[in-house]
Coordinates of C-alpha atoms and ligand atoms in Angstrom, one line a residue:
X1 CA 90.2 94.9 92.5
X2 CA 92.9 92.1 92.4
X3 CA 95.1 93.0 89.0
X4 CA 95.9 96.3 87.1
X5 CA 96.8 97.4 83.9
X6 CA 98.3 100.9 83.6
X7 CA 99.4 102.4 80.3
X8 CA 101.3 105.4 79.3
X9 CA 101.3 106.5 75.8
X10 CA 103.8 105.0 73.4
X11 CA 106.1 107.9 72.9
X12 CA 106.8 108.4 69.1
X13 CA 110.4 106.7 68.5
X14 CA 112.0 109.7 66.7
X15 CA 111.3 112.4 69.6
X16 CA 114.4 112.5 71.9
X17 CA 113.0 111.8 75.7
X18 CA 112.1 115.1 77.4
X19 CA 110.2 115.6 80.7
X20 CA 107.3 115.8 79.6
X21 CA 107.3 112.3 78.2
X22 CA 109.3 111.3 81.7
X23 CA 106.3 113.4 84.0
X24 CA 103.8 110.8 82.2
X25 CA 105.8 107.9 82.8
X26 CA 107.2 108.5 86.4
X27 CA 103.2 108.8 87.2
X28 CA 102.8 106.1 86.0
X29 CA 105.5 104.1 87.7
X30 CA 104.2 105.7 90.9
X31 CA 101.1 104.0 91.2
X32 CA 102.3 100.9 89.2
X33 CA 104.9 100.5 92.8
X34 CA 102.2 101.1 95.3
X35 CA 99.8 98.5 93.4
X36 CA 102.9 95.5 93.4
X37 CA 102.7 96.3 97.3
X38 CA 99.2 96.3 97.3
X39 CA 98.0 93.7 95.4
X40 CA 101.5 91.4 94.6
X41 CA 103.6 92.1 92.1
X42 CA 102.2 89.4 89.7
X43 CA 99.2 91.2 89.7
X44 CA 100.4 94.7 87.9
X45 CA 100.8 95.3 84.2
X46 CA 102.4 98.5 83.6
X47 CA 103.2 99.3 80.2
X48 CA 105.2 102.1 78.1
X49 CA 107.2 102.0 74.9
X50 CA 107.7 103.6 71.5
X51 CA 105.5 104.6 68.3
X52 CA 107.6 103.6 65.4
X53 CA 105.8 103.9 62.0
X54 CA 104.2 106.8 59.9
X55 CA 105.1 109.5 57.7
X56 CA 106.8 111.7 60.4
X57 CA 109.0 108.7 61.2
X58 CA 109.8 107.7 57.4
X59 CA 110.6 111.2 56.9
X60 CA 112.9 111.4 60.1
X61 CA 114.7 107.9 58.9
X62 CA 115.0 109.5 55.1
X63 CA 116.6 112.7 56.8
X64 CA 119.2 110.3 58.7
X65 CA 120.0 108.4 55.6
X66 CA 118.7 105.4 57.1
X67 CA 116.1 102.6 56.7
X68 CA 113.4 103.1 58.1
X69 CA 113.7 99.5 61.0
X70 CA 117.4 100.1 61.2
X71 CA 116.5 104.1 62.6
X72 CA 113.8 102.8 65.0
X73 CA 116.1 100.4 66.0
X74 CA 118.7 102.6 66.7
X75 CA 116.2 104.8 68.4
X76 CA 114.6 102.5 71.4
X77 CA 117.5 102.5 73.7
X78 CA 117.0 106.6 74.5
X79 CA 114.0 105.8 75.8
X80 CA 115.0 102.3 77.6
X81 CA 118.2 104.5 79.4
X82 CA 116.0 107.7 80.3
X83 CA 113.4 105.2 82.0
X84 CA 116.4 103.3 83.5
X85 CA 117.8 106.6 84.8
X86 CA 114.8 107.8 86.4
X87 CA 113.9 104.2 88.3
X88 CA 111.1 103.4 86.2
X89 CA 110.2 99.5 86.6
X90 CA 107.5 98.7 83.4
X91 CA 106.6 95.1 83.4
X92 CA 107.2 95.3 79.2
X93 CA 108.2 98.1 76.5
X94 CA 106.2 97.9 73.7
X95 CA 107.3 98.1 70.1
X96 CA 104.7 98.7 66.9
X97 CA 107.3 97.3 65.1
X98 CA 107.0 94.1 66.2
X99 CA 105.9 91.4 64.0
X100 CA 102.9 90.1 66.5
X101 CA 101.6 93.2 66.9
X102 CA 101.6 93.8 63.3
X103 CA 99.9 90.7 62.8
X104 CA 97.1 91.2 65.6
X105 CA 96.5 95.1 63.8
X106 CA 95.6 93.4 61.2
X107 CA 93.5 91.0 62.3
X108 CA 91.6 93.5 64.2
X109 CA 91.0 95.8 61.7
X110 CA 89.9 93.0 59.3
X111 CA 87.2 92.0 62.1
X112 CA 86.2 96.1 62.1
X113 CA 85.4 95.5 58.6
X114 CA 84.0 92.2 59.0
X115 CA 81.2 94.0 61.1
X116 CA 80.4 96.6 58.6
X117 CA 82.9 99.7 60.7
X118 CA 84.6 100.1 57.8
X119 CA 84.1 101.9 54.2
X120 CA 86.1 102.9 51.4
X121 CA 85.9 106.4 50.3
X122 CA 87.7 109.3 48.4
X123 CA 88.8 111.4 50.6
X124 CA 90.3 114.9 50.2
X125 CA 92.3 116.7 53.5
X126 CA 95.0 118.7 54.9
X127 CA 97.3 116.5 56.7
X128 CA 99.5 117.9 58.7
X129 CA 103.2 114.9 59.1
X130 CA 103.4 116.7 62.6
X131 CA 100.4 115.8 64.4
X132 CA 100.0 112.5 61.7
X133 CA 96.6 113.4 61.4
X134 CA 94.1 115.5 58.8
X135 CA 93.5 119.2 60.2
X136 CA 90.2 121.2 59.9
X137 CA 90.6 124.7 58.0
X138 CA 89.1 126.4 61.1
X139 CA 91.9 124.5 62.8
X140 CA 95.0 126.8 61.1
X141 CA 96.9 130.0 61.7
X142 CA 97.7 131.8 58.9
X143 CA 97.1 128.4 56.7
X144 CA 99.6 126.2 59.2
X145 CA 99.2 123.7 62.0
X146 CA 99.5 125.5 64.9
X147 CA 101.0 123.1 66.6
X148 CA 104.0 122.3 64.5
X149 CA 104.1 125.3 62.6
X150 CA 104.2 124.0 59.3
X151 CA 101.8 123.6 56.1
X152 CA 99.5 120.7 55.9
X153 CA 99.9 119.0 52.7
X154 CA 96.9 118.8 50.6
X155 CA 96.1 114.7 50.5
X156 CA 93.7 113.1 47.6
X157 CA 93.3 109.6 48.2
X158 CA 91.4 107.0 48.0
X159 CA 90.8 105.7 51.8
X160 CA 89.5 103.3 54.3
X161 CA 87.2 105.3 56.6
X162 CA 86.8 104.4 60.3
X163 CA 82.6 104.4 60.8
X164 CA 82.9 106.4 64.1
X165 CA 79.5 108.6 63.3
X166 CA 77.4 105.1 64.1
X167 CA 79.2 105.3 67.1
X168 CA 78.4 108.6 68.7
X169 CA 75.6 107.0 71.0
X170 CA 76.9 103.7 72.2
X171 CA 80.1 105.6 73.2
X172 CA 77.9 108.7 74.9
X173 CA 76.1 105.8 77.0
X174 CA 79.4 104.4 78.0
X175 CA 80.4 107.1 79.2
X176 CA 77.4 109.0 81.1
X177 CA 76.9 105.0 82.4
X178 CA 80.8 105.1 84.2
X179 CA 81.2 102.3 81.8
X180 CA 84.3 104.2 80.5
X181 CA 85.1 106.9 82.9
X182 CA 87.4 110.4 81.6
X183 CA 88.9 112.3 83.8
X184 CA 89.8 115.4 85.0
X185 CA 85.8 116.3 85.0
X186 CA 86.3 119.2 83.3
X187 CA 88.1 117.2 80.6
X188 CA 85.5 115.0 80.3
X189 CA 82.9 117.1 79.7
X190 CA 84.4 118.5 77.0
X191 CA 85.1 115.3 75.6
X192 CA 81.1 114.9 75.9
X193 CA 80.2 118.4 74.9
X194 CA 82.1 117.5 71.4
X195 CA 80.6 113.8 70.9
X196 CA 76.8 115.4 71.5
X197 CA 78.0 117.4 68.0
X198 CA 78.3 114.7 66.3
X199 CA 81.1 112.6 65.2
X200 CA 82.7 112.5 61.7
X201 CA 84.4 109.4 60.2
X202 CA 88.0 109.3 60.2
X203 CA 90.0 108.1 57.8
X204 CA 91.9 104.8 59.2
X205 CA 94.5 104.2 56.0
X206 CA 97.5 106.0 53.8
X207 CA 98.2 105.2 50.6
X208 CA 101.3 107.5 50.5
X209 CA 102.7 106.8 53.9
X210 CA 104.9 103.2 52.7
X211 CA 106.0 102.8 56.1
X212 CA 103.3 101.4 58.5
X213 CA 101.4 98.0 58.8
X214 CA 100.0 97.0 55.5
X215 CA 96.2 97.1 55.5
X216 CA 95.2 93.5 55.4
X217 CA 93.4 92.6 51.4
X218 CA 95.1 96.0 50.3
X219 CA 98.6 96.3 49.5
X220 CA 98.4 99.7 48.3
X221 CA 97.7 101.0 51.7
X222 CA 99.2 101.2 54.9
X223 CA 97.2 101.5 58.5
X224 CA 96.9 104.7 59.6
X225 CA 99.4 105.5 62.6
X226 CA 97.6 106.0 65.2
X227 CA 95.1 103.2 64.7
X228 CA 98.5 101.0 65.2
X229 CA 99.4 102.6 68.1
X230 CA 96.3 102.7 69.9
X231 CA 96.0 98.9 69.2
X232 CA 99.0 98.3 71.2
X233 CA 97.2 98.4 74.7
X234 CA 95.4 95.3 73.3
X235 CA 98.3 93.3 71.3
X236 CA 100.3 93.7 74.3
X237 CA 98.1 91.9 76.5
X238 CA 98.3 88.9 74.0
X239 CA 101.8 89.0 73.1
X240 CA 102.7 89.1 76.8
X241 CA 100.5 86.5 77.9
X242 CA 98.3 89.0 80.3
X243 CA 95.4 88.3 78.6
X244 CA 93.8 88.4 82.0
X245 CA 94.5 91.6 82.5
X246 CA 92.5 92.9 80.0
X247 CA 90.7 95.8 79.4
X248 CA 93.1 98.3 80.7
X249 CA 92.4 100.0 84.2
X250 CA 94.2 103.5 83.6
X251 CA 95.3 104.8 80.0
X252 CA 97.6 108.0 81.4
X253 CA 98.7 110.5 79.0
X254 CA 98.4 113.9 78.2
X255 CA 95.4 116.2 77.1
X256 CA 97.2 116.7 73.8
X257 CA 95.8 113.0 73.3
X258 CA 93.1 112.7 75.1
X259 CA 90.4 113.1 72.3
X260 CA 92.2 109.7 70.4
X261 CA 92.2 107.6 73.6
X262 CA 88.5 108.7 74.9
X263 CA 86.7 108.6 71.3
X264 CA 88.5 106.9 69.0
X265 CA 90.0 103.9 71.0
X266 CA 87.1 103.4 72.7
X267 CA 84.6 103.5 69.5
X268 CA 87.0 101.2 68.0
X269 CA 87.0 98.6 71.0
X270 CA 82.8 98.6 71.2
X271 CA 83.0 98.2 67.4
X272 CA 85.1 95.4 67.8
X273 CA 83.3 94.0 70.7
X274 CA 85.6 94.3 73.2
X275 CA 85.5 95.6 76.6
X276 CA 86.1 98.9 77.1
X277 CA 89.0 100.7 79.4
X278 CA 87.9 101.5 82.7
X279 CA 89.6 105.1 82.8
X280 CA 91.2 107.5 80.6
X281 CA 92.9 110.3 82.4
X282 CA 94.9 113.3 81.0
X283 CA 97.2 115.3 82.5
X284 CA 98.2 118.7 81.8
X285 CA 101.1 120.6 79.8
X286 CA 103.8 121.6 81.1
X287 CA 105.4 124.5 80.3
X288 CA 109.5 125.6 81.1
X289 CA 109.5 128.5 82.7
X290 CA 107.0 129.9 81.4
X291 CA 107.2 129.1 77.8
X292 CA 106.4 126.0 75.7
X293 CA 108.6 123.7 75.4
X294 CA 110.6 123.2 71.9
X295 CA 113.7 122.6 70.0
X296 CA 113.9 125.4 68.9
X297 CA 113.6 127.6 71.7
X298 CA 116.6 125.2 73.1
X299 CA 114.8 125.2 76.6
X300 CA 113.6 120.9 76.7
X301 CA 114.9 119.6 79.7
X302 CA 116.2 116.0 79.1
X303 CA 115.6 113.5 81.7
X304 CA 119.2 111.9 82.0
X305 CA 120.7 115.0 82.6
X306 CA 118.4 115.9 85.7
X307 CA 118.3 112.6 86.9
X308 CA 122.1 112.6 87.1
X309 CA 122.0 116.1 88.8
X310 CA 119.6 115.9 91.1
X311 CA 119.2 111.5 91.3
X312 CA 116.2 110.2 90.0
X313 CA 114.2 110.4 92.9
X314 CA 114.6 114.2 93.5
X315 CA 113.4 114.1 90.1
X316 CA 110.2 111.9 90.7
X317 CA 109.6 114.2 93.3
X318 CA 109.8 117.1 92.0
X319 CA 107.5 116.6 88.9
X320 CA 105.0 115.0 91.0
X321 CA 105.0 117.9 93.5
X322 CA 105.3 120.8 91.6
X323 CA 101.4 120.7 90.9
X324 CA 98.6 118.9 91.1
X325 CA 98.1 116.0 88.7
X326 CA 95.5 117.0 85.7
X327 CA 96.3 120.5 85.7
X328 CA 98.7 122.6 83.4
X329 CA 102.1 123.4 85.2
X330 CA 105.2 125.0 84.9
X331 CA 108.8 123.0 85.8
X332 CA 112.4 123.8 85.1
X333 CA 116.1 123.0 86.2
X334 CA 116.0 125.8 89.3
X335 CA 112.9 124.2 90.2
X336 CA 113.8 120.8 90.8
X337 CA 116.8 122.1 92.5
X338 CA 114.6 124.1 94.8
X339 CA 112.5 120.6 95.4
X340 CA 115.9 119.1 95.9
X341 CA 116.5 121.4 98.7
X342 CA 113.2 120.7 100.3
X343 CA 114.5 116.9 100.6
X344 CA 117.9 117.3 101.7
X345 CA 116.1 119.9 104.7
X346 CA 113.0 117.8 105.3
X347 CA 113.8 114.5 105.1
X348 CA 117.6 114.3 104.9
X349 CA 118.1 116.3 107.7
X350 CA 115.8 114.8 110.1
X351 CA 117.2 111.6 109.3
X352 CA 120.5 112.7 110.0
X353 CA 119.6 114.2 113.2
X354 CA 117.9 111.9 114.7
X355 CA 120.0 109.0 114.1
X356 CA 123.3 110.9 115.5
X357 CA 121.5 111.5 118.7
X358 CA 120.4 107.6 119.0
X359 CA 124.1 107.0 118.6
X360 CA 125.1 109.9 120.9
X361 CA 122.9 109.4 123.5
X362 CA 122.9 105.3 122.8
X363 CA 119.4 105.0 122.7
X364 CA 118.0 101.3 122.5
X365 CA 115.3 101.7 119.8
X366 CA 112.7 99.5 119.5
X367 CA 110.7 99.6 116.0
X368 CA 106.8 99.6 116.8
X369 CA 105.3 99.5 113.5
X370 CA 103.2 102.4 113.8
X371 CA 100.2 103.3 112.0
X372 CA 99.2 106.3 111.0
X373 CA 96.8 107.2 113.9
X374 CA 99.6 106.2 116.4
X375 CA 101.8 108.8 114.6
X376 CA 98.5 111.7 115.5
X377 CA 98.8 111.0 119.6
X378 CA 102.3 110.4 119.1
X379 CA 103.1 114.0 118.0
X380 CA 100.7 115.4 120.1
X381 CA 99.3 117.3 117.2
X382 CA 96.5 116.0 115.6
X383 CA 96.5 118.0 112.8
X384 CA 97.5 116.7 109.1
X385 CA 95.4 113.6 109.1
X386 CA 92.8 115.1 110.6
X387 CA 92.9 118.4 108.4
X388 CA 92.7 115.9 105.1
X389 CA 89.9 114.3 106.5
X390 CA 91.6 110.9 106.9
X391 CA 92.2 110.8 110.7
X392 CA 90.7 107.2 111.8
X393 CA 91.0 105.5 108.1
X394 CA 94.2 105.4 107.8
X395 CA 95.6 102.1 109.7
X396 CA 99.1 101.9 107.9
X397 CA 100.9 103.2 105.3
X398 CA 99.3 101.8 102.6
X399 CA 96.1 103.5 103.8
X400 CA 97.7 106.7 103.4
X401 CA 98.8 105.7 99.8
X402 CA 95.2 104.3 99.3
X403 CA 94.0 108.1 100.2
X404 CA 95.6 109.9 97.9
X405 CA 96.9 107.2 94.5
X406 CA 93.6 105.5 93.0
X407 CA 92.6 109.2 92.6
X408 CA 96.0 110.8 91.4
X409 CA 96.6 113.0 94.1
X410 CA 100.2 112.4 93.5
X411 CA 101.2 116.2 95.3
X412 CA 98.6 115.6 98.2
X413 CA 100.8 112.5 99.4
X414 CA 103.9 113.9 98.7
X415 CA 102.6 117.0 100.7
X416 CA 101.5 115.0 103.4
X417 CA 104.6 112.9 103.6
X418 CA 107.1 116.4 104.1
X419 CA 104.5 117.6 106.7
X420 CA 104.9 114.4 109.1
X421 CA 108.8 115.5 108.6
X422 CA 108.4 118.8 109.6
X423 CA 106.2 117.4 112.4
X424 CA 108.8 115.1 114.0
X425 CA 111.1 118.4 113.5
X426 CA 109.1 120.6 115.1
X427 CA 108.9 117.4 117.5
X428 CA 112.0 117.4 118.4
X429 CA 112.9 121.1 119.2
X430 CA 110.4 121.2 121.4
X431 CA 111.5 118.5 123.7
X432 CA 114.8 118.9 123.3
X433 CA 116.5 115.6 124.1
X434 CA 119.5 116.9 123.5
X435 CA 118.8 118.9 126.8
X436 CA 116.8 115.9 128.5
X437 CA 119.2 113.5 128.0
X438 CA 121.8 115.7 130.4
X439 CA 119.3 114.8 133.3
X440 CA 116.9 112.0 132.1
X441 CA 118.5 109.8 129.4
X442 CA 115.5 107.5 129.5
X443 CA 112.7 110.3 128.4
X444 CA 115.5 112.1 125.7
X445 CA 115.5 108.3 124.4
X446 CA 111.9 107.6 124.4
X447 CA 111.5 111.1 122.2
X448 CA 113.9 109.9 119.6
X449 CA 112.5 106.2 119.6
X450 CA 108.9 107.9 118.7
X451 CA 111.1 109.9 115.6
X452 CA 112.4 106.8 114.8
X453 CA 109.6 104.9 114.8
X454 CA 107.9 107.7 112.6
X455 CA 110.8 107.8 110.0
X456 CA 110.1 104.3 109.6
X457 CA 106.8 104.7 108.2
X458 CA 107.9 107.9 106.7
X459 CA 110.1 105.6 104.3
X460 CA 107.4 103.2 104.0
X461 CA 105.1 106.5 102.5
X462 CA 108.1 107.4 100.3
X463 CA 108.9 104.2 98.4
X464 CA 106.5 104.3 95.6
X465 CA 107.8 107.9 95.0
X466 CA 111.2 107.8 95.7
X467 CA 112.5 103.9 95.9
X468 CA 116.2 104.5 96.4
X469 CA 115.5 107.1 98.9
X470 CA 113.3 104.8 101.0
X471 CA 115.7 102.2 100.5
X472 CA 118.2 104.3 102.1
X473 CA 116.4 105.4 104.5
X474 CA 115.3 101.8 106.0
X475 CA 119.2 100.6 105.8
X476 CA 120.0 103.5 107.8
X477 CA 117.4 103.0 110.5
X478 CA 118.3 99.3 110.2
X479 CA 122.0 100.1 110.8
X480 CA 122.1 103.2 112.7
X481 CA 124.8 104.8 110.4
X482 CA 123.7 107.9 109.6
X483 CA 124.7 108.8 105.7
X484 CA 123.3 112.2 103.5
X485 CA 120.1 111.3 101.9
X486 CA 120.4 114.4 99.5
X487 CA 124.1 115.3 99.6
X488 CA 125.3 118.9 99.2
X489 CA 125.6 119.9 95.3
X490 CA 128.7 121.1 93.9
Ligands
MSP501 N1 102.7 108.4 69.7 C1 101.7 109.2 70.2 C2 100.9 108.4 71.3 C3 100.3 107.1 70.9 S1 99.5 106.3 72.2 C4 98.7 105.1 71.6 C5 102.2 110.4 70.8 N2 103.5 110.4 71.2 S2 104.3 111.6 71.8 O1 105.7 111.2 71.9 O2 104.0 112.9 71.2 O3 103.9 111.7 73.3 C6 102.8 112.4 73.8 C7 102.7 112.3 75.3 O4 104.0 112.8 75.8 C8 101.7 113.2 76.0 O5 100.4 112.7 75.9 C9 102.3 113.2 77.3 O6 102.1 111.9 77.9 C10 103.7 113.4 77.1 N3 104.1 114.8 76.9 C11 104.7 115.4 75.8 N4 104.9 116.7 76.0 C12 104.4 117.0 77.2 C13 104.4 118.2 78.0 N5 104.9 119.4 77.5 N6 103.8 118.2 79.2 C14 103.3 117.0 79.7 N7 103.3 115.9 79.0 C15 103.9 115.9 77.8 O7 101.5 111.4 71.0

């Protein structure tokens, strides 16, 4: 592999940036970080940005007393300043609003229809504005959508259907083939269980939603939402210029939308006859203490306010350490404070320490640019690298990100990285060079050069994570002015 393409979802414009949306996108940004160092940063196309038409949207703008454009325009900043506060670097932010895109929906669902995908039928459903999409009867909970809590509206309308059904077997063969690969396995094979039942068409136009991207040779309908938003993996790679980085390498998102970007988007690419995304992965829900997250249980945690807190990369770390990547998980204010702790002892600490004692005892240091294995006979403790199985592969620090990133074990690095801490502290109170140096300055020094040397490569590890932090960290080592990573909060 020599380019990348990683996508989060496009967050619906009218939703007011919580962690969830951030966990998605700091994952994201992550990997996006370690590929620029791996592969140049020309090389990496890392997209995000915001969902902006459809009846939940119209509504939302009616509510506000505003037009429709002139609320989404208002809107796109919260997200631009929540990414901003939490370090995220995305090569563009994506609009649906954007002329070109509008233009390129079009044209792709005219060549859908062009190749026979697309029918017009009467259709008759339960939409529910929440979810934007028509809900089964067996779906509902005392008649509403479980979800948002809220009747579906009874929809009669004449409609352009999507031919997915004449799909089912191409998109089965992609899949078993690795063509398109889904993950977490479990996910997938639900994904496949449901397919092998048979697909139904879905209905790809509105006629009552005015606000959306007119569906080309019909005025009197608008393009379903979420075939808009989908499309926007695609546009962007022409409106950008990075057609060469098409198709995508990672869709990210959560499992709430992992059925649309495994089936539909897929079904819709082959039917267009366009190459297929290499892999769709969903991660879990999170949950705040406990309980799901919502308004109106007034318990959403909102990104700016952590990430002035706590710093952004306190934040990055805690959401990607809390648990593993693909699995449900609970988060909340005391935890990232706890995670917080766990810096400002593991790493800030032994940063602290360490470079006090070079200046106390004036050690000379001398950087050796260790690799991994060096760090293993260095410590005199083989144990982490050989425990996770990558004792002998892992030449530098990017071999150690290489372990652990192209397959999203985001906590397994992280875990790794605060172990090698721990190491160099356990390290150090056992040779003592505070002790040494009264009677042997030379060996006290040569034990805090090897700490050094490791905190070097401990910041290298760090700086997809946490960038500031390994920043720091580097400048300090570089000056020898000792500084609190993670400061004391008030
Ligand atoms: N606009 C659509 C996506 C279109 S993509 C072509 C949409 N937007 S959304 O604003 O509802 O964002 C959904 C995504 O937000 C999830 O898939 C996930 O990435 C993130 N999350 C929202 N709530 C979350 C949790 N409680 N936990 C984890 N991620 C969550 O759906």
């Amino acid at each position: 592999m020599n380019k990348i393409y990683i996508t989060t979802p496009i967050y619906y414009v009218n939703d007011v940036p919580h962690i969830g949306h951030a966990y998605t996108t700091v994952a994201a940004d992550v990997l996006a970080r370690y590929y620029k160092k791996r592969l140049g940063e020309e090389n990496v196309f890392f997209l995000t940005g915001t969902d902006e038409h459809g009846a939940k949207i119209a509504e939302a703008a009616t509510k506000a007393g505003k037009e429709p454009k002139q609320f989404v325009d208002d809107l796109v900043p919260r997200f631009q300043e929540a990414w901003k506060n939490l370090n995220i670097e995305y090569s563009e932010f994506f609009r649906t609003t954007i002329p070109q895109h509008e233009k390129l929906v079009q044209d792709f669902v005219l060549r859908l229809k062009d190749k026979g995908y697309i029918e017009k039928r009467r259709y008759e459903g339960l939409y529910c504005v929440g979810c934007e999409r028509f809900l089964k009867e067996s779906e509902l909970i005392d008649g509403m959508c479980p979800d948002h809590k809220r009747k579906p509206v009874l929809q009669t309308e004449e409609n352009y259907f999507f031919l997915l059904s004449k799909l089912a077997n191409q998109l089965l063969e992609k899949i078993e083939s690795g063509e398109l690969q889904i993950g977490p396995e479990t996910r997938k094979n639900e994904v496949v269980a449901k397919i092998k039942l048979g697909l139904e068409d879905v209905s790809i136009s509105r006629a009552a939603v005015e606000w959306g991207v007119r569906f080309p040779g019909d005025e009197s309908q608008t393009i379903y939402v979420w075939i808009d938003a989908l499309l926007n993996y695609w546009t962007a790679t022409k409106i950008y210029n990075k057609e060469s980085f098409w198709p995508a390498d990672l869709h990210l998102m959560a499992k709430d939308i992992l059925w649309f970007h495994a089936v539909i988007w897929p079904a819709m690419l082959i039917a267009g006859g366009e190459e297929l995304p290499r892999k769709v992965f969903a991660h879990g829900f999170f949950t705040i203490n406990g309980q799901k997250m919502s308004k109106s249980l007034g318990n959403v945690i909102d990104p700016n306010e952590v990430a002035d807190r706590f710093g952004a990369d306190a934040v990055r770390y805690a959401l990607l350490r809390e648990f593993p990547f693909g699995e449900d998980g609970d988060i909340s204010v005391e935890k990232i404070a706890v995670r917080y702790s766990e810096l400002a002892n593991g790493l800030g600490n032994l940063l602290q320490r360490t470079l006090s004692m070079i200046n106390r005892f004036q050690v000379q240091v001398e950087k050796k640019n260790l690799s991994p294995n060096d760090y293993i006979s260095l410590a005199k403790k083989p144990v982490s690298f050989k425990e996770l199985g990558l004792e002998g592969k892992v030449g530098s620090h990017l071999e150690v990100l290489e372990a652990f990133l192209p397959e999203l074990m985001f906590d397994g690095a992280l875990v790794l990285l605060m172990k090698i801490a721990s190491e160099c502290d356990d390290y150090l109170s056992k040779k003592e060079p505070w002790k040494m140096a009264k009677t042997n300055l030379d060996a006290a020094g040569q034990v805090l050069n090897d700490v050094y040397n490791v905190l070097l490569l401990v910041a290298d590890i760090a700086e997809p994570f946490m960038p500031e932090t390994s920043e720091k960290m580097k400048k300090q080592l570089e000056t020898l002015q000792p500084e609190p990573l993670f400061p004391r909060l008030d």
